[in-house]
């Protein structure tokens, strides 16, 4: 396994691989890898000749009052996990390598990124789409793999890939969860034992809403209220609970087509998101 730090070296290596007719599978991450990331890496391994995992905590997607400085990092164990998964290349550039002091170009999706997390994290998706565009140009993947855990992000990336004609196939995989339902997330490492227990409420609340939907409840506001009251009862601070159209991410009144039920909460100071799909 090679660890590449330089953007130019990454691009040169990718160009060479493509000239040799090798397909490239790409998993972008911010590191602190867990089973969710590993599911994406396994799929990349099955899809392509060469597997590239990027590890880069992208400062551009963090707001000024967000957790960039305290975002969990564990580079050595990330490398070990990548080795175990037969990753070919770990691309781990520095901030300076990605953003020169004169950096002044951004990629912005303007519709799907407006609601949900976009409303509470101004500039977040612009940071995500800009870094993903750069990474696509450096890694030159045939296929790139993302998680449904970040459902809005996956849709925004699909959209920029189509709108800007990146020659990349985008795959999204289901959320990997702890036995009690909590979605795996690098940020879970920051939870105290007590917060970790309360965080399990997130999935329990989503599952309760699914039960209601399965029993015939079609009113999106009723489903949202069910989730919200369970979260608040567990002392979680709700940022949003929203039922949105699965494709357009627009708010819906009635669950009469595939929707996503998405939440963002704060558990103490840690912000967590999760979502499930409901298909009537
Ligand atoms: P991150 O390192 O959190 O930026 O995530 C990198 C990629 O892993 C993104 O495509 C995420 O959607 C995906 N991911 C994160 N958590 C999970 C999970 N629990 N299950 C599946 N994919 C995940």
Tab-separated table of C-alpha atoms and ligand atoms in Angstrom:
chain	number	residue	atom	x	y	z
A	1	UNK	CA	0.000	0.000	0.000
A	2	UNK	CA	1.286	3.429	-0.950
A	3	UNK	CA	0.656	6.601	1.032
A	4	UNK	CA	0.679	9.637	-1.231
A	5	UNK	CA	0.890	13.130	0.241
A	6	UNK	CA	1.366	15.188	-2.885
A	7	UNK	CA	-1.520	16.176	-5.179
A	8	UNK	CA	0.714	16.138	-8.249
A	9	UNK	CA	1.995	12.668	-7.366
A	10	UNK	CA	-1.573	11.401	-6.871
A	11	UNK	CA	-2.642	12.694	-10.273
A	12	UNK	CA	0.445	11.328	-11.993
A	13	UNK	CA	-0.122	7.910	-10.439
A	14	UNK	CA	-3.795	7.914	-11.457
A	15	UNK	CA	-2.985	8.959	-15.031
A	16	UNK	CA	-0.420	6.171	-15.273
A	17	UNK	CA	-2.879	3.578	-13.934
A	18	UNK	CA	-5.499	4.655	-16.454
A	19	UNK	CA	-2.990	4.511	-19.300
A	20	UNK	CA	-2.323	0.924	-18.231
A	21	UNK	CA	-6.049	0.239	-18.553
A	22	UNK	CA	-6.651	-0.146	-14.814
A	23	UNK	CA	-9.971	0.986	-13.363
A	24	UNK	CA	-9.875	3.145	-10.243
A	25	UNK	CA	-12.321	2.875	-7.338
A	26	UNK	CA	-12.367	5.804	-4.924
A	27	UNK	CA	-13.595	6.252	-1.345
A	28	UNK	CA	-13.256	9.816	-0.027
A	29	UNK	CA	-13.153	10.081	3.783
A	30	UNK	CA	-12.172	12.370	6.611
A	31	UNK	CA	-10.417	9.496	8.368
A	32	UNK	CA	-11.014	7.936	11.774
A	33	UNK	CA	-12.247	4.996	9.772
A	34	UNK	CA	-14.974	2.639	10.995
A	35	UNK	CA	-17.083	-0.209	9.601
A	36	UNK	CA	-19.167	2.259	7.592
A	37	UNK	CA	-16.087	3.377	5.679
A	38	UNK	CA	-14.926	-0.224	5.395
A	39	UNK	CA	-18.166	-1.246	3.684
A	40	UNK	CA	-17.438	1.410	1.045
A	41	UNK	CA	-13.824	0.243	0.668
A	42	UNK	CA	-14.936	-3.378	0.205
A	43	UNK	CA	-17.301	-2.314	-2.539
A	44	UNK	CA	-14.526	-0.313	-4.226
A	45	UNK	CA	-12.308	-3.403	-4.031
A	46	UNK	CA	-15.040	-5.420	-5.782
A	47	UNK	CA	-15.607	-2.753	-8.447
A	48	UNK	CA	-12.128	-1.693	-9.532
A	49	UNK	CA	-8.538	-2.765	-10.124
A	50	UNK	CA	-7.019	-0.001	-8.039
A	51	UNK	CA	-8.564	1.224	-4.777
A	52	UNK	CA	-7.798	4.746	-3.572
A	53	UNK	CA	-8.959	5.986	-0.155
A	54	UNK	CA	-8.490	9.661	0.606
A	55	UNK	CA	-8.098	10.847	4.173
A	56	UNK	CA	-8.486	14.584	4.381
A	57	UNK	CA	-10.288	16.645	7.014
A	58	UNK	CA	-11.459	19.335	4.631
A	59	UNK	CA	-11.365	22.725	6.356
A	60	UNK	CA	-13.561	24.235	3.644
A	61	UNK	CA	-16.624	22.297	4.767
A	62	UNK	CA	-16.449	23.402	8.411
A	63	UNK	CA	-18.054	26.633	9.598
A	64	UNK	CA	-16.149	29.048	11.851
A	65	UNK	CA	-17.953	27.809	14.971
A	66	UNK	CA	-17.793	24.133	14.036
A	67	UNK	CA	-15.584	21.267	15.187
A	68	UNK	CA	-12.660	21.337	12.710
A	69	UNK	CA	-10.072	21.589	15.491
A	70	UNK	CA	-11.567	18.763	17.543
A	71	UNK	CA	-12.633	16.493	14.660
A	72	UNK	CA	-11.326	13.018	15.633
A	73	UNK	CA	-8.142	11.908	13.882
A	74	UNK	CA	-6.369	8.544	14.080
A	75	UNK	CA	-4.085	8.276	11.067
A	76	UNK	CA	-2.008	5.270	12.145
A	77	UNK	CA	-4.979	3.015	12.798
A	78	UNK	CA	-6.586	4.278	9.558
A	79	UNK	CA	-3.528	3.062	7.651
A	80	UNK	CA	-3.715	-0.310	9.371
A	81	UNK	CA	-7.409	-0.690	8.466
A	82	UNK	CA	-6.677	0.263	4.862
A	83	UNK	CA	-3.868	-2.297	4.697
A	84	UNK	CA	-6.238	-4.985	5.984
A	85	UNK	CA	-8.745	-4.066	3.275
A	86	UNK	CA	-6.147	-4.326	0.499
A	87	UNK	CA	-6.326	-0.640	-0.331
A	88	UNK	CA	-3.718	0.234	-2.967
A	89	UNK	CA	-3.290	3.940	-2.277
A	90	UNK	CA	-4.086	6.176	0.673
A	91	UNK	CA	-4.135	9.773	-0.489
A	92	UNK	CA	-3.569	11.999	2.545
A	93	UNK	CA	-2.717	15.522	1.464
A	94	UNK	CA	-2.027	18.413	3.826
A	95	UNK	CA	-4.300	21.469	3.838
A	96	UNK	CA	-1.603	23.469	2.066
A	97	UNK	CA	-1.337	20.808	-0.610
A	98	UNK	CA	-5.066	21.127	-1.361
A	99	UNK	CA	-5.554	24.866	-0.836
A	100	UNK	CA	-2.757	27.214	-1.774
A	101	UNK	CA	-2.843	30.653	-0.216
A	102	UNK	CA	-4.208	31.974	-3.522
A	103	UNK	CA	-7.051	29.451	-3.775
A	104	UNK	CA	-10.152	31.251	-5.127
A	105	UNK	CA	-12.310	28.765	-7.071
A	106	UNK	CA	-15.395	26.979	-5.743
A	107	UNK	CA	-17.944	24.457	-6.967
A	108	UNK	CA	-21.468	25.139	-5.749
A	109	UNK	CA	-24.670	23.156	-6.140
A	110	UNK	CA	-27.570	25.521	-5.620
A	111	UNK	CA	-30.778	23.508	-5.141
A	112	UNK	CA	-30.305	20.201	-3.302
A	113	UNK	CA	-27.822	21.744	-0.889
A	114	UNK	CA	-30.159	24.501	0.309
A	115	UNK	CA	-32.301	22.618	2.844
A	116	UNK	CA	-31.617	20.186	5.701
A	117	UNK	CA	-27.948	20.466	6.766
A	118	UNK	CA	-27.408	23.282	4.239
A	119	UNK	CA	-29.753	25.518	6.223
A	120	UNK	CA	-27.810	25.046	9.437
A	121	UNK	CA	-24.308	24.824	7.964
A	122	UNK	CA	-23.904	27.706	5.499
A	123	UNK	CA	-21.036	26.994	3.123
A	124	UNK	CA	-20.783	23.342	4.158
A	125	UNK	CA	-21.869	21.816	0.865
A	126	UNK	CA	-19.849	24.319	-1.131
A	127	UNK	CA	-16.841	23.006	0.798
A	128	UNK	CA	-17.845	19.406	0.125
A	129	UNK	CA	-18.482	19.875	-3.599
A	130	UNK	CA	-15.293	21.859	-4.075
A	131	UNK	CA	-13.133	19.231	-2.411
A	132	UNK	CA	-14.884	16.367	-4.203
A	133	UNK	CA	-14.346	18.079	-7.568
A	134	UNK	CA	-10.660	18.500	-6.725
A	135	UNK	CA	-10.356	14.912	-5.536
A	136	UNK	CA	-12.041	13.617	-8.698
A	137	UNK	CA	-9.481	15.555	-10.757
A	138	UNK	CA	-6.590	14.127	-8.728
A	139	UNK	CA	-7.719	10.518	-8.296
A	140	UNK	CA	-9.452	10.187	-11.712
A	141	UNK	CA	-11.812	7.471	-10.459
A	142	UNK	CA	-14.072	5.346	-12.652
A	143	UNK	CA	-16.288	4.784	-9.653
A	144	UNK	CA	-16.631	6.677	-6.364
A	145	UNK	CA	-18.490	5.311	-3.369
A	146	UNK	CA	-20.467	7.244	-0.775
A	147	UNK	CA	-22.702	6.400	2.197
A	148	UNK	CA	-26.465	6.943	2.538
A	149	UNK	CA	-25.678	8.052	6.092
A	150	UNK	CA	-24.996	11.413	4.467
A	151	UNK	CA	-28.032	11.215	2.187
A	152	UNK	CA	-28.069	14.885	1.216
A	153	UNK	CA	-24.332	14.859	0.487
A	154	UNK	CA	-24.722	11.784	-1.749
A	155	UNK	CA	-27.455	13.486	-3.761
A	156	UNK	CA	-25.519	16.730	-4.072
A	157	UNK	CA	-22.485	14.804	-5.325
A	158	UNK	CA	-24.569	12.878	-7.845
A	159	UNK	CA	-25.926	16.188	-9.086
A	160	UNK	CA	-22.541	17.911	-9.530
A	161	UNK	CA	-21.207	14.783	-11.206
A	162	UNK	CA	-24.029	14.976	-13.738
A	163	UNK	CA	-24.083	18.765	-14.085
A	164	UNK	CA	-20.324	19.090	-14.565
A	165	UNK	CA	-19.934	15.856	-16.571
A	166	UNK	CA	-17.401	14.178	-14.319
A	167	UNK	CA	-16.777	10.794	-15.961
A	168	UNK	CA	-17.353	9.031	-12.643
A	169	UNK	CA	-19.963	6.461	-11.654
A	170	UNK	CA	-21.386	7.274	-8.220
A	171	UNK	CA	-22.486	4.447	-5.946
A	172	UNK	CA	-24.164	4.890	-2.564
A	173	UNK	CA	-24.322	2.210	0.118
A	174	UNK	CA	-26.606	1.708	3.129
A	175	UNK	CA	-25.792	3.056	6.578
A	176	UNK	CA	-23.820	0.705	8.807
A	177	UNK	CA	-25.139	0.770	12.378
A	178	UNK	CA	-24.164	-0.320	15.884
A	179	UNK	CA	-26.215	-3.187	17.358
A	180	UNK	CA	-28.478	-0.636	19.084
A	181	UNK	CA	-29.062	1.181	15.796
A	182	UNK	CA	-26.754	4.168	16.203
A	183	UNK	CA	-25.246	5.013	12.822
A	184	UNK	CA	-21.478	4.624	12.865
A	185	UNK	CA	-19.768	7.996	12.697
A	186	UNK	CA	-16.275	9.235	13.424
A	187	UNK	CA	-17.883	11.792	15.725
A	188	UNK	CA	-19.321	9.027	17.939
A	189	UNK	CA	-15.843	8.782	19.457
A	190	UNK	CA	-16.418	12.136	21.081
A	191	UNK	CA	-19.476	10.994	23.034
A	192	UNK	CA	-19.216	10.306	26.763
A	193	UNK	CA	-20.635	6.952	27.918
A	194	UNK	CA	-23.815	8.694	29.015
A	195	UNK	CA	-24.137	10.615	25.724
A	196	UNK	CA	-23.496	7.428	23.771
A	197	UNK	CA	-26.480	5.816	25.500
A	198	UNK	CA	-28.752	8.746	24.726
A	199	UNK	CA	-27.530	8.852	21.113
A	200	UNK	CA	-29.203	5.477	20.543
A	201	UNK	CA	-32.510	7.366	20.750
A	202	UNK	CA	-31.846	8.828	17.290
A	203	UNK	CA	-32.359	5.553	15.490
A	204	UNK	CA	-35.058	4.394	17.921
A	205	UNK	CA	-37.023	7.548	17.122
A	206	UNK	CA	-36.618	7.035	13.361
A	207	UNK	CA	-37.666	3.399	13.751
A	208	UNK	CA	-40.753	4.446	15.741
A	209	UNK	CA	-41.760	6.767	12.902
A	210	UNK	CA	-41.268	3.937	10.436
A	211	UNK	CA	-43.631	1.799	12.540
A	212	UNK	CA	-46.249	4.543	12.366
A	213	UNK	CA	-45.778	4.827	8.603
A	214	UNK	CA	-46.050	1.060	8.236
A	215	UNK	CA	-49.285	1.203	10.235
A	216	UNK	CA	-50.670	3.647	7.690
A	217	UNK	CA	-49.718	7.118	8.935
A	218	UNK	CA	-49.170	9.304	5.866
A	219	UNK	CA	-49.007	12.751	7.452
A	220	UNK	CA	-45.366	13.884	7.334
A	221	UNK	CA	-45.870	16.384	10.179
A	222	UNK	CA	-47.175	13.622	12.464
A	223	UNK	CA	-44.138	11.460	11.699
A	224	UNK	CA	-41.778	14.386	12.306
A	225	UNK	CA	-43.492	15.181	15.606
A	226	UNK	CA	-43.139	11.581	16.757
A	227	UNK	CA	-39.379	11.718	16.129
A	228	UNK	CA	-38.949	15.175	17.607
A	229	UNK	CA	-40.739	14.379	20.862
A	230	UNK	CA	-38.710	11.191	21.397
A	231	UNK	CA	-35.446	13.037	20.766
A	232	UNK	CA	-36.368	15.890	23.073
A	233	UNK	CA	-37.503	13.486	25.803
A	234	UNK	CA	-33.992	11.959	25.697
A	235	UNK	CA	-32.488	15.425	26.145
A	236	UNK	CA	-31.126	15.691	22.598
A	237	UNK	CA	-31.139	19.142	21.036
A	238	UNK	CA	-32.978	18.924	17.730
A	239	UNK	CA	-31.616	20.920	14.812
A	240	UNK	CA	-34.115	19.533	12.318
A	241	UNK	CA	-36.455	16.604	11.760
A	242	UNK	CA	-37.762	16.567	8.219
A	243	UNK	CA	-39.590	14.327	5.776
A	244	UNK	CA	-38.351	15.151	2.280
A	245	UNK	CA	-38.787	13.724	-1.176
A	246	UNK	CA	-36.169	11.022	-1.733
A	247	UNK	CA	-34.883	12.587	-4.955
A	248	UNK	CA	-35.602	16.329	-4.847
A	249	UNK	CA	-35.122	16.685	-1.057
A	250	UNK	CA	-38.128	19.013	-1.023
A	251	UNK	CA	-40.343	18.966	2.035
A	252	UNK	CA	-43.437	16.781	1.620
A	253	UNK	CA	-46.862	16.947	3.304
A	254	UNK	CA	-48.028	13.426	2.586
A	255	UNK	CA	-45.949	10.277	2.384
A	256	UNK	CA	-47.274	9.019	-0.936
A	257	UNK	CA	-43.915	8.399	-2.624
A	258	UNK	CA	-40.394	7.427	-1.479
A	259	UNK	CA	-39.191	9.894	1.157
A	260	UNK	CA	-36.274	10.369	3.471
A	261	UNK	CA	-36.856	11.052	7.145
A	262	UNK	CA	-33.738	12.971	8.141
A	263	UNK	CA	-32.588	14.340	11.489
A	264	UNK	CA	-29.747	16.389	12.905
A	265	UNK	CA	-29.259	16.668	16.656
A	266	UNK	CA	-26.718	17.762	19.154
A	267	UNK	CA	-25.753	15.328	21.879
A	268	UNK	CA	-23.860	17.577	24.261
A	269	UNK	CA	-21.537	19.428	21.893
A	270	UNK	CA	-21.426	16.664	19.269
A	271	UNK	CA	-23.579	17.105	16.176
A	272	UNK	CA	-24.951	13.850	14.739
A	273	UNK	CA	-27.101	13.200	11.676
A	274	UNK	CA	-29.069	10.166	10.558
A	275	UNK	CA	-31.851	9.271	8.154
A	276	UNK	CA	-34.038	6.418	6.975
A	277	UNK	CA	-36.013	5.934	3.791
A	278	UNK	CA	-39.758	5.348	3.870
A	279	UNK	CA	-41.418	3.844	0.833
A	280	UNK	CA	-45.216	3.599	1.137
B	1	LIG	P1	-16.708	10.874	6.504
B	1	LIG	O1	-15.341	10.320	6.791
B	1	LIG	O2	-17.597	10.950	7.702
B	1	LIG	O3	-16.646	12.155	5.716
B	1	LIG	O4	-17.434	9.824	5.565
B	1	LIG	C1	-16.833	9.334	4.401
B	1	LIG	C2	-17.824	8.481	3.659
B	1	LIG	O5	-18.249	7.407	4.498
B	1	LIG	C3	-19.094	9.244	3.248
B	1	LIG	O6	-19.494	8.821	1.954
B	1	LIG	C4	-20.074	8.813	4.298
B	1	LIG	O7	-21.424	8.877	3.866
B	1	LIG	C5	-19.661	7.382	4.541
B	1	LIG	N1	-20.134	6.922	5.852
B	1	LIG	C6	-19.963	7.533	7.042
B	1	LIG	N2	-20.577	6.849	8.020
B	1	LIG	C7	-21.163	5.770	7.440
B	1	LIG	C8	-21.948	4.672	7.916
B	1	LIG	N3	-22.266	4.544	9.201
B	1	LIG	N4	-22.370	3.749	7.011
B	1	LIG	C9	-22.054	3.875	5.708
B	1	LIG	N5	-21.312	4.872	5.192
B	1	LIG	C10	-20.867	5.818	6.047
